[in-house]
mmCIF file of C-alpha atoms in Angstrom:
data_model
loop_
_atom_site.group_PDB
_atom_site.id
_atom_site.type_symbol
_atom_site.label_atom_id
_atom_site.label_comp_id
_atom_site.label_asym_id
_atom_site.label_seq_id
_atom_site.Cartn_x
_atom_site.Cartn_y
_atom_site.Cartn_z
ATOM 1 C CA UNK A 1 0.000 0.000 0.000
ATOM 2 C CA UNK A 2 1.344 3.433 -0.934
ATOM 3 C CA UNK A 3 1.778 5.881 1.926
ATOM 4 C CA UNK A 4 -0.849 8.237 0.490
ATOM 5 C CA UNK A 5 -3.304 5.321 0.423
ATOM 6 C CA UNK A 6 -2.484 4.577 4.057
ATOM 7 C CA UNK A 7 -3.113 8.206 5.049
ATOM 8 C CA UNK A 8 -6.448 8.180 3.218
ATOM 9 C CA UNK A 9 -7.336 4.898 4.931
ATOM 10 C CA UNK A 10 -6.482 6.315 8.372
ATOM 11 C CA UNK A 11 -8.518 9.458 7.675
ATOM 12 C CA UNK A 12 -11.545 7.410 6.585
ATOM 13 C CA UNK A 13 -11.030 5.218 9.632
ATOM 14 C CA UNK A 14 -11.416 8.047 12.148
ATOM 15 C CA UNK A 15 -14.136 9.829 10.213
ATOM 16 C CA UNK A 16 -16.234 7.117 8.575
ATOM 17 C CA UNK A 17 -15.454 3.450 9.072
ATOM 18 C CA UNK A 18 -12.927 2.640 11.733
ATOM 19 C CA UNK A 19 -13.191 0.686 14.936
ATOM 20 C CA UNK A 20 -9.547 -0.070 15.597
ATOM 21 C CA UNK A 21 -8.084 2.812 17.610
ATOM 22 C CA UNK A 22 -11.131 4.150 19.454
ATOM 23 C CA UNK A 23 -13.615 1.317 18.859
ATOM 24 C CA UNK A 24 -15.758 3.889 17.029
ATOM 25 C CA UNK A 25 -15.569 6.720 14.509
ATOM 26 C CA UNK A 26 -17.123 10.131 14.078
ATOM 27 C CA UNK A 27 -19.803 8.998 11.626
ATOM 28 C CA UNK A 28 -20.829 6.224 14.005
ATOM 29 C CA UNK A 29 -21.142 8.783 16.796
ATOM 30 C CA UNK A 30 -23.202 11.227 14.700
ATOM 31 C CA UNK A 31 -25.495 8.719 12.991
ATOM 32 C CA UNK A 32 -28.966 8.853 14.511
ATOM 33 C CA UNK A 33 -27.992 11.836 16.682
ATOM 34 C CA UNK A 34 -30.827 14.335 16.924
ATOM 35 C CA UNK A 35 -30.175 17.991 16.337
ATOM 36 C CA UNK A 36 -31.366 18.598 19.906
ATOM 37 C CA UNK A 37 -28.627 16.329 21.264
ATOM 38 C CA UNK A 38 -26.077 17.756 18.814
ATOM 39 C CA UNK A 39 -26.787 21.276 20.055
ATOM 40 C CA UNK A 40 -27.153 20.463 23.755
ATOM 41 C CA UNK A 41 -24.772 22.501 25.851
ATOM 42 C CA UNK A 42 -23.047 20.696 28.735
ATOM 43 C CA UNK A 43 -21.421 23.173 31.076
ATOM 44 C CA UNK A 44 -18.788 25.182 29.262
ATOM 45 C CA UNK A 45 -17.991 22.397 26.774
ATOM 46 C CA UNK A 46 -18.505 22.851 23.054
ATOM 47 C CA UNK A 47 -21.582 21.182 21.632
ATOM 48 C CA UNK A 48 -21.273 18.161 19.379
ATOM 49 C CA UNK A 49 -22.519 20.314 16.490
ATOM 50 C CA UNK A 50 -19.817 22.878 17.163
ATOM 51 C CA UNK A 51 -17.113 20.186 17.246
ATOM 52 C CA UNK A 52 -18.470 18.620 14.058
ATOM 53 C CA UNK A 53 -18.431 21.890 12.129
ATOM 54 C CA UNK A 54 -15.072 22.856 13.622
ATOM 55 C CA UNK A 55 -13.592 19.667 12.173
ATOM 56 C CA UNK A 56 -15.354 20.295 8.884
ATOM 57 C CA UNK A 57 -13.936 23.821 8.730
ATOM 58 C CA UNK A 58 -10.402 22.403 8.635
ATOM 59 C CA UNK A 59 -11.290 19.495 6.361
ATOM 60 C CA UNK A 60 -12.950 21.849 3.865
ATOM 61 C CA UNK A 61 -10.035 24.279 4.068
ATOM 62 C CA UNK A 62 -7.387 21.651 3.358
ATOM 63 C CA UNK A 63 -9.664 20.044 0.753
ATOM 64 C CA UNK A 64 -9.539 23.309 -1.160
ATOM 65 C CA UNK A 65 -5.730 23.084 -1.147
ATOM 66 C CA UNK A 66 -5.854 19.457 -2.325
ATOM 67 C CA UNK A 67 -7.988 20.703 -5.219
ATOM 68 C CA UNK A 68 -5.307 23.240 -6.149
ATOM 69 C CA UNK A 69 -6.710 26.274 -4.347
ATOM 70 C CA UNK A 70 -5.205 28.548 -1.711
ATOM 71 C CA UNK A 71 -5.081 27.883 2.023
ATOM 72 C CA UNK A 72 -7.584 30.391 3.379
ATOM 73 C CA UNK A 73 -8.587 28.963 6.754
ATOM 74 C CA UNK A 74 -7.763 30.822 9.952
ATOM 75 C CA UNK A 75 -7.832 29.388 13.459
ATOM 76 C CA UNK A 76 -9.744 32.464 14.623
ATOM 77 C CA UNK A 77 -12.755 31.425 12.511
ATOM 78 C CA UNK A 78 -12.712 27.703 13.212
ATOM 79 C CA UNK A 79 -15.533 27.848 15.771
ATOM 80 C CA UNK A 80 -17.822 30.326 13.994
ATOM 81 C CA UNK A 81 -20.909 28.665 12.503
ATOM 82 C CA UNK A 82 -24.533 29.407 11.843
ATOM 83 C CA UNK A 83 -26.685 27.740 14.476
ATOM 84 C CA UNK A 84 -28.372 24.453 13.630
ATOM 85 C CA UNK A 85 -32.016 25.341 13.117
ATOM 86 C CA UNK A 86 -33.722 21.951 12.733
ATOM 87 C CA UNK A 87 -33.234 18.214 12.348
ATOM 88 C CA UNK A 88 -33.283 18.641 8.559
ATOM 89 C CA UNK A 89 -30.664 21.393 8.784
ATOM 90 C CA UNK A 90 -28.475 19.179 10.986
ATOM 91 C CA UNK A 91 -28.769 16.180 8.651
ATOM 92 C CA UNK A 92 -28.077 18.292 5.579
ATOM 93 C CA UNK A 93 -24.984 19.874 7.101
ATOM 94 C CA UNK A 94 -23.645 16.528 8.329
ATOM 95 C CA UNK A 95 -24.232 15.019 4.871
ATOM 96 C CA UNK A 96 -21.966 17.766 3.493
ATOM 97 C CA UNK A 97 -19.302 16.743 6.005
ATOM 98 C CA UNK A 98 -19.412 13.127 4.789
ATOM 99 C CA UNK A 99 -19.260 14.231 1.140
ATOM 100 C CA UNK A 100 -16.193 16.401 1.804
ATOM 101 C CA UNK A 101 -14.536 13.700 3.921
ATOM 102 C CA UNK A 102 -14.780 11.170 1.100
ATOM 103 C CA UNK A 103 -13.579 13.684 -1.499
ATOM 104 C CA UNK A 104 -10.668 14.621 0.798
ATOM 105 C CA UNK A 105 -9.687 10.961 1.245
ATOM 106 C CA UNK A 106 -9.937 10.294 -2.502
ATOM 107 C CA UNK A 107 -7.631 13.200 -3.287
ATOM 108 C CA UNK A 108 -5.084 12.100 -0.678
ATOM 109 C CA UNK A 109 -5.207 8.573 -2.092
ATOM 110 C CA UNK A 110 -4.458 9.849 -5.605
ATOM 111 C CA UNK A 111 -1.705 12.221 -4.505
ATOM 112 C CA UNK A 112 1.791 11.419 -5.791
ATOM 113 C CA UNK A 113 4.009 10.121 -2.985
ATOM 114 C CA UNK A 114 6.527 12.894 -3.670
ATOM 115 C CA UNK A 115 3.943 15.524 -2.760
ATOM 116 C CA UNK A 116 3.953 14.402 0.887
ATOM 117 C CA UNK A 117 7.372 15.927 1.557
ATOM 118 C CA UNK A 118 6.520 19.199 -0.171
ATOM 119 C CA UNK A 119 5.180 22.311 1.548
ATOM 120 C CA UNK A 120 1.434 22.654 1.855
ATOM 121 C CA UNK A 121 1.126 26.061 0.158
ATOM 122 C CA UNK A 122 3.913 27.692 2.191
ATOM 123 C CA UNK A 123 6.955 26.358 4.049
ATOM 124 C CA UNK A 124 5.740 27.990 7.284
ATOM 125 C CA UNK A 125 2.757 25.576 7.348
ATOM 126 C CA UNK A 126 4.907 22.468 7.059
ATOM 127 C CA UNK A 127 4.654 19.686 4.538
ATOM 128 C CA UNK A 128 1.668 17.662 3.397
ATOM 129 C CA UNK A 129 2.695 14.666 5.506
ATOM 130 C CA UNK A 130 2.708 16.647 8.742
ATOM 131 C CA UNK A 131 -0.577 18.339 7.918
ATOM 132 C CA UNK A 132 -2.355 15.117 6.987
ATOM 133 C CA UNK A 133 -1.091 13.388 10.129
ATOM 134 C CA UNK A 134 -2.209 16.438 12.112
ATOM 135 C CA UNK A 135 -5.657 16.300 10.530
ATOM 136 C CA UNK A 136 -6.073 12.659 11.574
ATOM 137 C CA UNK A 137 -4.850 13.389 15.117
ATOM 138 C CA UNK A 138 -7.145 16.415 15.359
ATOM 139 C CA UNK A 139 -10.116 14.256 14.353
ATOM 140 C CA UNK A 140 -9.299 11.640 17.007
ATOM 141 C CA UNK A 141 -8.962 14.369 19.647
ATOM 142 C CA UNK A 142 -12.447 15.689 18.915
ATOM 143 C CA UNK A 143 -13.871 12.174 18.509
ATOM 144 C CA UNK A 144 -12.964 11.610 22.148
ATOM 145 C CA UNK A 145 -14.745 14.803 23.138
ATOM 146 C CA UNK A 146 -17.846 13.853 21.152
ATOM 147 C CA UNK A 147 -18.008 10.444 22.841
ATOM 148 C CA UNK A 148 -17.716 12.004 26.293
ATOM 149 C CA UNK A 149 -20.283 14.731 25.585
ATOM 150 C CA UNK A 150 -22.756 12.114 24.332
ATOM 151 C CA UNK A 151 -22.302 10.217 27.594
ATOM 152 C CA UNK A 152 -22.854 13.403 29.620
ATOM 153 C CA UNK A 153 -25.998 14.223 27.642
ATOM 154 C CA UNK A 154 -27.412 10.745 28.294
ATOM 155 C CA UNK A 155 -26.753 11.137 32.033
ATOM 156 C CA UNK A 156 -28.208 14.646 32.258
#
């Protein structure tokens, strides 16, 4: 398996299909989740919806780069989203996440191996390898939060 294929596999694993590292994945955690639960605030924690769209903000931003566009995302905007207004709105927005996740993984899979050691738009942002590994790690970090928040919501 080429390294780019492995990275795409690991990204799909945390987002869509995996069970190995965390015994779950983000899609598994969001499937059948109501918009009420997704937007339920527990103390000063972020909501599941906020974490979902925060992850999508970065995925969509790097996806644009994988498609040949500029890197335009800014950390300062990574938690700014329109509120979820209904179950239909929640499902529609999550469906967009899954679409972008699969497109992201497909582009990583097709990437030439030599691209991994090259800068992702600018040397100051590191290379593709570091950024793709970081994306996977970031997703696992927030997966853990989502799992815990779901447990707190069920207790409350």
